[in-house]
CSV table of C-alpha atoms and ligand atoms in Angstrom, one decimal:
chain,number,residue,atom,x,y,z
X,1,UNK,CA,-101.9,12.0,145.3
X,2,UNK,CA,-98.4,13.8,145.4
X,3,UNK,CA,-96.1,12.4,147.9
X,4,UNK,CA,-92.7,13.6,149.5
X,5,UNK,CA,-89.7,12.4,147.3
X,6,UNK,CA,-86.2,11.4,148.4
X,7,UNK,CA,-83.2,13.4,147.8
X,8,UNK,CA,-80.2,12.0,145.5
X,9,UNK,CA,-78.7,10.3,148.2
X,10,UNK,CA,-81.7,8.7,149.5
X,11,UNK,CA,-82.6,7.5,146.1
X,12,UNK,CA,-79.0,6.0,145.7
X,13,UNK,CA,-79.6,4.2,149.0
X,14,UNK,CA,-82.8,2.9,147.9
X,15,UNK,CA,-81.4,1.7,144.6
X,16,UNK,CA,-78.6,-0.1,146.5
X,17,UNK,CA,-80.9,-1.9,148.8
X,18,UNK,CA,-83.2,-3.1,146.2
X,19,UNK,CA,-81.8,-6.6,145.5
X,20,UNK,CA,-81.3,-7.2,149.4
X,21,UNK,CA,-84.8,-5.9,150.2
X,22,UNK,CA,-86.2,-8.4,147.5
X,23,UNK,CA,-84.0,-11.3,148.9
X,24,UNK,CA,-84.9,-10.8,152.5
X,25,UNK,CA,-88.8,-10.0,151.8
X,26,UNK,CA,-89.0,-13.0,149.4
X,27,UNK,CA,-87.2,-15.1,152.1
X,28,UNK,CA,-89.5,-14.0,154.9
X,29,UNK,CA,-92.7,-14.1,152.8
X,30,UNK,CA,-91.9,-17.4,151.4
X,31,UNK,CA,-91.1,-19.1,154.8
X,32,UNK,CA,-94.4,-17.7,156.4
X,33,UNK,CA,-96.6,-19.1,153.3
X,34,UNK,CA,-94.6,-22.0,152.0
X,35,UNK,CA,-97.6,-24.3,152.7
X,36,UNK,CA,-99.8,-22.5,150.2
X,37,UNK,CA,-97.1,-21.1,147.8
X,38,UNK,CA,-95.0,-24.2,147.5
X,39,UNK,CA,-97.8,-26.5,146.3
X,40,UNK,CA,-98.7,-23.8,143.7
X,41,UNK,CA,-95.4,-23.4,141.8
X,42,UNK,CA,-92.6,-25.5,141.5
X,43,UNK,CA,-90.7,-22.3,141.1
X,44,UNK,CA,-92.5,-20.6,143.7
X,45,UNK,CA,-89.8,-19.0,145.6
X,46,UNK,CA,-88.3,-17.5,142.4
X,47,UNK,CA,-91.6,-16.2,141.2
X,48,UNK,CA,-92.1,-14.4,144.7
X,49,UNK,CA,-88.8,-13.1,144.4
X,50,UNK,CA,-89.5,-11.7,140.8
X,51,UNK,CA,-92.8,-10.2,142.0
X,52,UNK,CA,-91.1,-8.4,145.0
X,53,UNK,CA,-88.4,-7.0,142.6
X,54,UNK,CA,-91.2,-5.6,140.5
X,55,UNK,CA,-93.1,-4.0,143.5
X,56,UNK,CA,-89.7,-2.0,144.2
X,57,UNK,CA,-89.4,-0.9,140.8
X,58,UNK,CA,-92.8,0.3,140.8
X,59,UNK,CA,-92.1,2.1,144.1
X,60,UNK,CA,-89.4,4.2,142.2
X,61,UNK,CA,-91.5,6.7,140.6
X,62,UNK,CA,-93.1,7.4,143.9
X,63,UNK,CA,-89.9,8.1,145.5
X,64,UNK,CA,-88.3,10.0,142.6
X,65,UNK,CA,-91.2,11.8,141.1
X,66,UNK,CA,-93.9,11.6,144.0
X,67,UNK,CA,-96.2,9.7,142.0
X,68,UNK,CA,-98.2,6.9,143.8
X,69,UNK,CA,-100.5,5.6,140.9
X,70,UNK,CA,-98.0,3.7,139.1
X,71,UNK,CA,-97.5,1.4,142.2
X,72,UNK,CA,-101.4,1.3,142.9
X,73,UNK,CA,-102.0,0.4,139.2
X,74,UNK,CA,-99.4,-2.3,139.2
X,75,UNK,CA,-100.9,-3.6,142.4
X,76,UNK,CA,-104.4,-3.6,141.1
X,77,UNK,CA,-103.0,-5.3,137.9
X,78,UNK,CA,-101.2,-8.0,139.9
X,79,UNK,CA,-104.2,-8.8,141.8
X,80,UNK,CA,-106.1,-9.1,138.7
X,81,UNK,CA,-103.4,-11.1,136.9
X,82,UNK,CA,-103.2,-13.7,139.9
X,83,UNK,CA,-106.9,-13.8,140.6
X,84,UNK,CA,-107.7,-15.1,137.1
X,85,UNK,CA,-104.9,-17.6,137.6
X,86,UNK,CA,-106.5,-18.8,140.8
X,87,UNK,CA,-103.4,-17.8,142.8
X,88,UNK,CA,-104.2,-16.3,146.2
X,89,UNK,CA,-103.8,-12.5,146.6
X,90,UNK,CA,-104.3,-11.8,150.0
X,91,UNK,CA,-100.6,-11.7,150.7
X,92,UNK,CA,-99.9,-8.7,148.4
X,93,UNK,CA,-100.6,-6.2,151.1
X,94,UNK,CA,-98.6,-8.1,153.5
X,95,UNK,CA,-95.6,-8.0,151.3
X,96,UNK,CA,-95.8,-4.2,151.1
X,97,UNK,CA,-95.7,-4.2,154.9
X,98,UNK,CA,-92.6,-6.6,154.9
X,99,UNK,CA,-91.0,-4.2,152.5
X,100,UNK,CA,-91.7,-1.4,155.1
X,101,UNK,CA,-90.1,-3.3,158.0
X,102,UNK,CA,-87.1,-3.9,155.8
X,103,UNK,CA,-86.5,-0.1,154.9
X,104,UNK,CA,-87.2,0.9,158.4
X,105,UNK,CA,-84.2,-1.1,159.5
X,106,UNK,CA,-81.7,-0.2,156.6
X,107,UNK,CA,-82.3,3.6,155.9
X,108,UNK,CA,-81.8,6.8,157.9
X,109,UNK,CA,-85.2,7.5,159.7
X,110,UNK,CA,-86.2,10.5,157.4
X,111,UNK,CA,-85.6,8.5,154.1
X,112,UNK,CA,-87.3,5.2,155.7
X,113,UNK,CA,-90.4,7.5,156.5
X,114,UNK,CA,-90.7,8.5,152.8
X,115,UNK,CA,-90.3,5.0,151.6
X,116,UNK,CA,-92.9,3.7,154.1
X,117,UNK,CA,-95.3,6.6,153.6
X,118,UNK,CA,-95.3,5.6,149.9
X,119,UNK,CA,-95.6,1.8,150.4
X,120,UNK,CA,-98.4,1.9,153.1
X,121,UNK,CA,-100.4,4.5,150.9
X,122,UNK,CA,-100.2,2.4,148.1
X,123,UNK,CA,-101.2,-0.6,150.0
X,124,UNK,CA,-104.2,1.6,151.4
X,125,UNK,CA,-105.2,2.8,147.9
X,126,UNK,CA,-104.9,-0.7,146.3
X,127,UNK,CA,-106.9,-2.3,149.0
X,128,UNK,CA,-110.0,0.2,148.6
X,129,UNK,CA,-109.9,-0.6,144.8
X,130,UNK,CA,-109.4,-4.2,145.0
X,131,UNK,CA,-111.7,-6.2,142.8
X,132,UNK,CA,-112.1,-3.1,140.3
X,133,UNK,CA,-110.5,-4.3,137.0
X,134,UNK,CA,-107.9,-2.0,135.7
X,135,UNK,CA,-109.2,0.1,132.8
X,136,UNK,CA,-107.2,-1.0,129.7
X,137,UNK,CA,-105.1,1.5,127.7
X,138,UNK,CA,-107.4,2.6,124.9
X,139,UNK,CA,-106.0,2.1,121.2
X,140,UNK,CA,-106.9,4.1,118.1
X,141,UNK,CA,-110.4,3.1,117.1
X,142,UNK,CA,-110.4,-0.5,115.7
X,143,UNK,CA,-111.5,-0.9,111.9
X,144,UNK,CA,-113.8,-3.7,111.1
X,145,UNK,CA,-110.8,-5.7,109.9
X,146,UNK,CA,-109.1,-6.0,113.4
X,147,UNK,CA,-111.0,-8.7,114.7
X,148,UNK,CA,-109.8,-10.9,111.7
X,149,UNK,CA,-106.4,-9.7,111.9
X,150,UNK,CA,-106.3,-10.4,115.6
X,151,UNK,CA,-107.8,-14.0,115.0
X,152,UNK,CA,-105.2,-14.5,112.3
X,153,UNK,CA,-102.3,-13.4,114.9
X,154,UNK,CA,-103.5,-15.9,117.8
X,155,UNK,CA,-104.1,-18.7,115.0
X,156,UNK,CA,-100.3,-18.2,113.7
X,157,UNK,CA,-101.9,-17.6,110.4
X,158,UNK,CA,-99.2,-15.1,109.0
X,159,UNK,CA,-100.4,-15.4,105.4
X,160,UNK,CA,-104.1,-14.4,106.6
X,161,UNK,CA,-102.5,-11.7,108.4
X,162,UNK,CA,-100.9,-10.3,105.5
X,163,UNK,CA,-103.4,-10.6,103.3
X,164,UNK,CA,-105.8,-8.3,105.4
X,165,UNK,CA,-102.8,-5.7,105.4
X,166,UNK,CA,-102.5,-6.1,101.7
X,167,UNK,CA,-106.1,-5.8,100.8
X,168,UNK,CA,-106.1,-2.5,102.9
X,169,UNK,CA,-103.1,-1.0,101.1
X,170,UNK,CA,-104.7,-2.1,97.7
X,171,UNK,CA,-107.8,0.0,98.7
X,172,UNK,CA,-105.8,2.8,99.2
X,173,UNK,CA,-105.3,3.2,103.0
X,174,UNK,CA,-101.8,4.5,104.2
X,175,UNK,CA,-99.6,2.0,106.3
X,176,UNK,CA,-99.5,4.0,109.6
X,177,UNK,CA,-103.4,4.3,109.5
X,178,UNK,CA,-103.4,0.5,109.1
X,179,UNK,CA,-100.7,0.0,111.7
X,180,UNK,CA,-102.8,2.1,114.4
X,181,UNK,CA,-106.3,0.8,113.6
X,182,UNK,CA,-105.5,-2.6,112.9
X,183,UNK,CA,-102.3,-3.8,114.3
X,184,UNK,CA,-102.0,-1.5,117.5
X,185,UNK,CA,-105.7,-2.2,118.2
X,186,UNK,CA,-105.2,-6.1,117.9
X,187,UNK,CA,-102.1,-6.3,120.1
X,188,UNK,CA,-103.8,-4.1,122.9
X,189,UNK,CA,-106.7,-6.6,122.8
X,190,UNK,CA,-104.3,-9.5,122.8
X,191,UNK,CA,-102.6,-7.6,125.9
X,192,UNK,CA,-105.9,-7.7,127.8
X,193,UNK,CA,-106.5,-11.3,126.8
X,194,UNK,CA,-103.0,-12.2,128.2
X,195,UNK,CA,-103.9,-10.4,131.4
X,196,UNK,CA,-107.2,-12.4,131.7
X,197,UNK,CA,-105.3,-15.5,131.2
X,198,UNK,CA,-107.2,-16.3,127.8
X,199,UNK,CA,-104.0,-16.4,125.8
X,200,UNK,CA,-100.7,-17.6,126.7
X,201,UNK,CA,-97.4,-15.9,126.7
X,202,UNK,CA,-96.2,-18.1,123.8
X,203,UNK,CA,-99.4,-17.1,121.8
X,204,UNK,CA,-98.7,-13.5,122.5
X,205,UNK,CA,-95.1,-13.8,121.5
X,206,UNK,CA,-96.4,-15.4,118.2
X,207,UNK,CA,-98.5,-12.6,117.5
X,208,UNK,CA,-96.1,-10.0,118.2
X,209,UNK,CA,-93.5,-11.8,115.6
X,210,UNK,CA,-96.5,-12.0,113.0
X,211,UNK,CA,-97.2,-8.2,113.4
X,212,UNK,CA,-93.8,-7.1,113.1
X,213,UNK,CA,-93.0,-9.2,109.8
X,214,UNK,CA,-96.4,-7.9,108.3
X,215,UNK,CA,-95.3,-4.3,109.1
X,216,UNK,CA,-92.1,-4.8,107.4
X,217,UNK,CA,-94.0,-6.1,104.2
X,218,UNK,CA,-96.4,-3.2,104.5
X,219,UNK,CA,-93.3,-0.7,104.6
X,220,UNK,CA,-91.9,-2.4,101.6
X,221,UNK,CA,-95.1,-1.9,99.6
X,222,UNK,CA,-95.6,1.9,100.9
X,223,UNK,CA,-94.5,5.1,99.2
X,224,UNK,CA,-92.1,7.7,101.0
X,225,UNK,CA,-92.7,11.3,100.8
X,226,UNK,CA,-89.9,13.5,99.4
X,227,UNK,CA,-86.9,13.6,101.6
X,228,UNK,CA,-87.1,16.3,104.3
X,229,UNK,CA,-83.5,16.1,105.0
X,230,UNK,CA,-84.6,16.0,108.8
X,231,UNK,CA,-83.1,13.3,111.3
X,232,UNK,CA,-85.0,11.3,113.9
X,233,UNK,CA,-83.1,8.8,116.3
X,234,UNK,CA,-85.5,6.3,118.0
X,235,UNK,CA,-85.0,4.0,120.7
X,236,UNK,CA,-86.6,2.4,123.7
X,237,UNK,CA,-85.2,3.2,126.6
X,238,UNK,CA,-83.0,0.6,129.0
X,239,UNK,CA,-85.1,-2.1,130.4
X,240,UNK,CA,-88.1,-1.5,127.8
X,241,UNK,CA,-88.7,-4.4,125.7
X,242,UNK,CA,-91.7,-3.3,123.9
X,243,UNK,CA,-90.7,-2.2,120.7
X,244,UNK,CA,-93.5,-2.6,118.0
X,245,UNK,CA,-95.1,0.8,119.0
X,246,UNK,CA,-91.6,2.4,118.3
X,247,UNK,CA,-91.3,0.5,115.1
X,248,UNK,CA,-94.5,2.2,114.1
X,249,UNK,CA,-93.4,5.6,114.9
X,250,UNK,CA,-90.3,4.9,112.8
X,251,UNK,CA,-92.3,4.0,109.7
X,252,UNK,CA,-94.4,7.1,110.2
X,253,UNK,CA,-91.2,9.1,110.1
X,254,UNK,CA,-89.7,7.1,107.2
X,255,UNK,CA,-92.6,7.5,105.0
X,256,UNK,CA,-92.9,11.1,106.1
X,257,UNK,CA,-89.6,11.4,104.5
X,258,UNK,CA,-87.3,11.6,107.5
X,259,UNK,CA,-84.1,9.9,107.9
X,260,UNK,CA,-84.5,7.4,110.7
X,261,UNK,CA,-82.2,5.7,112.9
X,262,UNK,CA,-84.3,3.0,114.9
X,263,UNK,CA,-82.3,1.4,117.6
X,264,UNK,CA,-85.1,-0.9,118.9
X,265,UNK,CA,-85.7,-2.2,122.4
X,266,UNK,CA,-83.6,-1.9,125.5
X,267,UNK,CA,-81.2,0.5,124.7
X,268,UNK,CA,-78.6,1.5,127.3
X,269,UNK,CA,-78.5,5.2,127.9
X,270,UNK,CA,-74.8,5.7,127.2
X,271,UNK,CA,-75.0,4.1,123.9
X,272,UNK,CA,-78.0,6.0,123.1
X,273,UNK,CA,-76.4,9.2,123.9
X,274,UNK,CA,-73.3,8.3,122.1
X,275,UNK,CA,-75.3,7.7,118.9
X,276,UNK,CA,-77.2,11.2,119.3
X,277,UNK,CA,-73.8,12.8,119.6
X,278,UNK,CA,-72.3,11.1,116.5
X,279,UNK,CA,-75.3,11.2,114.2
X,280,UNK,CA,-76.6,14.5,115.4
X,281,UNK,CA,-80.5,14.0,115.0
X,282,UNK,CA,-83.1,17.0,115.1
X,283,UNK,CA,-85.3,14.7,117.2
X,284,UNK,CA,-84.7,12.0,119.7
X,285,UNK,CA,-87.8,9.6,120.5
X,286,UNK,CA,-87.8,7.8,123.4
X,287,UNK,CA,-90.1,4.9,124.1
X,288,UNK,CA,-91.4,4.0,127.7
X,289,UNK,CA,-93.7,1.4,128.3
X,290,UNK,CA,-94.0,0.8,131.9
X,291,UNK,CA,-93.7,3.1,135.0
X,292,UNK,CA,-90.4,1.7,136.1
X,293,UNK,CA,-88.8,2.9,132.8
X,294,UNK,CA,-89.4,6.3,133.9
X,295,UNK,CA,-86.0,6.6,135.8
X,296,UNK,CA,-84.4,5.5,132.7
X,297,UNK,CA,-85.7,7.9,130.4
X,298,UNK,CA,-85.2,10.8,132.8
X,299,UNK,CA,-81.5,9.7,132.9
X,300,UNK,CA,-81.1,9.6,129.3
X,301,UNK,CA,-82.7,13.3,128.8
X,302,UNK,CA,-80.5,14.5,131.6
X,303,UNK,CA,-77.6,13.2,129.6
X,304,UNK,CA,-79.0,14.3,126.2
X,305,UNK,CA,-79.3,18.0,127.7
X,306,UNK,CA,-75.7,18.2,128.5
X,307,UNK,CA,-74.7,18.6,124.9
X,308,UNK,CA,-74.1,22.1,124.1
X,309,UNK,CA,-76.3,24.6,122.1
X,310,UNK,CA,-77.4,23.6,118.7
X,311,UNK,CA,-76.2,20.0,119.0
X,312,UNK,CA,-79.0,19.4,121.7
X,313,UNK,CA,-82.0,17.6,120.2
X,314,UNK,CA,-85.5,18.1,120.6
X,315,UNK,CA,-86.7,15.2,122.8
X,316,UNK,CA,-90.2,13.6,122.4
X,317,UNK,CA,-91.4,10.8,124.7
X,318,UNK,CA,-94.0,8.3,124.3
X,319,UNK,CA,-95.6,4.8,125.0
X,320,UNK,CA,-98.0,3.3,127.3
X,321,UNK,CA,-96.6,4.7,130.4
X,322,UNK,CA,-96.3,8.3,129.1
X,323,UNK,CA,-99.9,7.9,127.7
X,324,UNK,CA,-101.0,6.8,131.2
X,325,UNK,CA,-99.1,9.8,132.9
X,326,UNK,CA,-98.8,12.5,130.2
X,327,UNK,CA,-98.1,15.3,132.6
X,328,UNK,CA,-95.0,13.6,133.5
X,329,UNK,CA,-93.2,14.4,130.1
X,330,UNK,CA,-92.2,17.7,131.4
X,331,UNK,CA,-90.9,16.5,134.8
X,332,UNK,CA,-88.8,13.9,133.0
X,333,UNK,CA,-87.3,16.9,131.0
X,334,UNK,CA,-88.7,16.1,127.5
X,335,UNK,CA,-89.9,18.8,125.0
X,336,UNK,CA,-93.1,17.1,124.1
X,337,UNK,CA,-94.8,13.7,123.9
X,338,UNK,CA,-96.9,12.0,121.5
X,339,UNK,CA,-100.0,9.7,121.9
X,340,UNK,CA,-99.1,7.6,118.9
X,341,UNK,CA,-97.0,7.2,115.9
X,342,UNK,CA,-99.1,9.5,113.7
X,343,UNK,CA,-99.3,12.4,116.6
X,344,UNK,CA,-95.6,11.9,116.9
X,345,UNK,CA,-95.0,12.8,113.2
X,346,UNK,CA,-97.3,15.7,113.0
X,347,UNK,CA,-95.7,17.2,116.1
X,348,UNK,CA,-92.1,16.9,114.9
X,349,UNK,CA,-93.0,18.5,111.5
X,350,UNK,CA,-94.4,21.2,113.2
X,351,UNK,CA,-91.6,21.9,115.6
X,352,UNK,CA,-88.6,21.1,113.3
X,353,UNK,CA,-89.1,23.5,110.6
N,401,B12,C1,-96.2,-7.8,123.0
N,401,B12,C2,-96.1,-7.3,124.5
N,401,B12,C3,-94.9,-7.7,125.1
N,401,B12,C4,-93.8,-8.4,124.4
N,401,B12,C5,-93.0,-7.1,123.6
N,401,B12,C6,-92.4,-7.7,122.5
N,401,B12,C7,-91.9,-6.5,121.5
N,401,B12,N1,-91.0,-6.8,120.6
N,401,B12,O1,-92.1,-5.5,121.5
N,401,B12,C8,-92.8,-8.7,125.6
N,401,B12,C9,-93.0,-10.4,125.8
N,401,B12,C10,-91.4,-8.6,125.7
N,401,B12,C11,-93.5,-8.1,126.9
N,401,B12,C12,-93.0,-8.1,128.2
N,401,B12,C13,-93.8,-7.5,129.2
N,401,B12,N2,-95.0,-7.1,129.2
N,401,B12,CO1,-95.9,-6.6,127.6
N,401,B12,N3,-97.2,-6.3,126.3
N,401,B12,C14,-97.1,-6.7,125.1
N,401,B12,C15,-98.7,-6.2,124.4
N,401,B12,C16,-99.4,-7.5,124.4
N,401,B12,C17,-98.3,-5.9,123.2
N,401,B12,C18,-97.5,-4.4,123.2
N,401,B12,C19,-97.5,-3.8,121.9
N,401,B12,O2,-96.8,-4.0,120.9
N,401,B12,N4,-98.7,-2.9,121.4
N,401,B12,C20,-98.9,-2.2,120.4
N,401,B12,C21,-98.0,-0.9,120.3
N,401,B12,C22,-98.4,-0.5,118.8
N,401,B12,O3,-98.5,0.1,121.2
N,401,B12,P1,-97.7,1.2,121.9
N,401,B12,O4,-96.4,0.4,122.6
N,401,B12,O5,-98.5,1.9,123.0
N,401,B12,O6,-97.2,2.0,121.0
N,401,B12,C23,-97.8,3.3,120.4
N,401,B12,C24,-97.9,4.4,121.4
N,401,B12,O7,-97.8,4.2,122.6
N,401,B12,C25,-96.9,5.4,120.7
N,401,B12,N5,-95.4,5.3,121.2
N,401,B12,C26,-94.8,4.1,121.5
N,401,B12,N6,-93.5,4.5,121.8
N,401,B12,C27,-93.3,5.9,121.3
N,401,B12,C28,-92.3,6.6,121.2
N,401,B12,C29,-92.3,8.0,121.0
N,401,B12,C30,-91.4,8.8,120.9
N,401,B12,C31,-93.5,8.4,120.7
N,401,B12,C32,-93.8,10.1,120.4
N,401,B12,C33,-94.8,7.7,121.0
N,401,B12,C34,-94.6,6.2,120.9
N,401,B12,O8,-96.9,5.2,119.5
N,401,B12,C35,-97.1,3.6,119.1
N,401,B12,C36,-97.9,3.4,117.8
N,401,B12,O9,-99.0,4.1,117.6
N,401,B12,C37,-98.9,-5.1,125.6
N,401,B12,C38,-100.5,-4.8,125.5
N,401,B12,C39,-100.7,-3.3,125.0
N,401,B12,N7,-101.7,-2.8,125.5
N,401,B12,O10,-99.8,-2.9,124.3
N,401,B12,C40,-98.5,-5.8,126.7
N,401,B12,C41,-98.4,-4.9,128.2
N,401,B12,C42,-97.6,-3.7,127.7
N,401,B12,N8,-97.2,-5.7,129.0
N,401,B12,C43,-97.4,-5.8,129.9
N,401,B12,C44,-96.6,-6.3,130.8
N,401,B12,C45,-97.1,-6.3,132.3
N,401,B12,C46,-95.3,-6.9,130.7
N,401,B12,C47,-94.3,-7.5,131.5
N,401,B12,C48,-94.1,-6.9,132.7
N,401,B12,C49,-94.8,-8.9,132.0
N,401,B12,C50,-93.8,-9.8,132.7
N,401,B12,N9,-94.3,-10.0,133.8
N,401,B12,O11,-92.8,-10.4,132.1
N,401,B12,C51,-93.1,-7.5,130.8
N,401,B12,C52,-92.1,-6.3,130.6
N,401,B12,C53,-90.9,-6.3,129.8
N,401,B12,C54,-90.2,-5.0,129.8
N,401,B12,N10,-89.3,-4.8,130.9
N,401,B12,O12,-90.4,-4.0,128.9
N,401,B12,C55,-98.8,-5.2,130.6
N,401,B12,C56,-98.4,-3.7,130.9
N,401,B12,C57,-99.5,-3.4,132.2
N,401,B12,C58,-99.2,-2.1,132.7
N,401,B12,N11,-99.0,-2.0,134.2
N,401,B12,O13,-99.0,-0.9,132.0
N,401,B12,C59,-99.4,-5.0,129.0
N,401,B12,C60,-100.2,-3.8,129.0
N,401,B12,C61,-100.4,-6.3,128.8
N,401,B12,C62,-101.3,-6.2,129.9
N,401,B12,N12,-102.7,-6.0,129.8
N,401,B12,O14,-101.5,-6.7,131.1
N,401,B12,N13,-94.8,-7.5,126.5
């Protein structure tokens, strides 16, 4: 479903109101339901506030790009995440109505109508699909070793995880295949388990840390192709803390003979654009995990596009949010997208001769 979007001024007004809207609605919501939420969480008010802030972040793609699905996906995800933790979900829809009330009182009538149409359409679509477990993102096909690798990650068994990867390298597999079919597949499954409350946040963090260190060891054991003289600059856009996938993209380019500048997670647009101006990469790759990072990627691409003629790099986007909303790559102003580390390298080699 495509919605009417806000003009620049309306978007700026919405952005300026986000913090106030979260405060006001969380306050109203918490007051109305203190009896329930106060008992559930010692920090209930804070948690409620954080959730309302996220509602607004996921509303943004609807207002900027006319895309309702990110907000609906998020509401279904939230419903599922709260339900398995025995936290009531009946008030999710109500919080959207409170937000609509807030914007009616704080924006010009035409803009408030755009915002409220999106909020209420998301509410109705979410309610209609309640109970449906959101389809998890699909990783590359897991290999037989994936289950043992995942178990090692969750047991904190770094040596075991490394032994599995070493064994695969000894058998002649290349690191990128191992990263995709074992490490990425295991992390996706751990994400599903976390969502279902079967894995704690602490274990998820531990698994990520082990995966990263194993990847570094694997990289040291891998042979690089001859240097191509081509350059790629890779970064997670501002607000995106999911860096493991981008690290895999970096490994693919490194082993493919490219010079790589890997900037990691949460890179402010200004710094990123400055680095691109100074280093003059052939390709800039931007990682976008969640729908509310779409605004940051659009901003970054707009700034990269302002560089004159030949200095303008080819821009690729990727990450979970792009895989979910592939058609968005063009709307965001990107030249291409890549579904995984291997696809990213193949595409870049084809384009940059
Ligand atoms: C580890 C993890 C985290 C860690 C990340 C640590 C780190 N250093 O990276 C931390 C704790 C920070 C985290 C935080 C959050 N997370 Co998280 N996280 C994960 C988890 C379990 C694994 C991520 C990962 O490494 N995947 C493996 C990599 C290899 O896969 P990938 O990122 O898709 O990358 C591949 C492709 O997408 C592509 N690619 C990636 N980048 C690029 C770039 C270019 C240019 C190209 C071409 C291709 C490309 O190539 C990669 C390799 O093949 C996922 C589960 C999942 N399905 O991924 C959840 C997951 C992504 N997280 C989720 C959520 C909700 C969150 C939080 C909002 C939770 C919260 N309430 O705090 C925050 C948001 C933080 C933020 N603002 O970014 C949800 C997202 C749900 C949704 N709606 O999409 C997931 C799916 C978990 C779940 N099932 O609920 N998370």
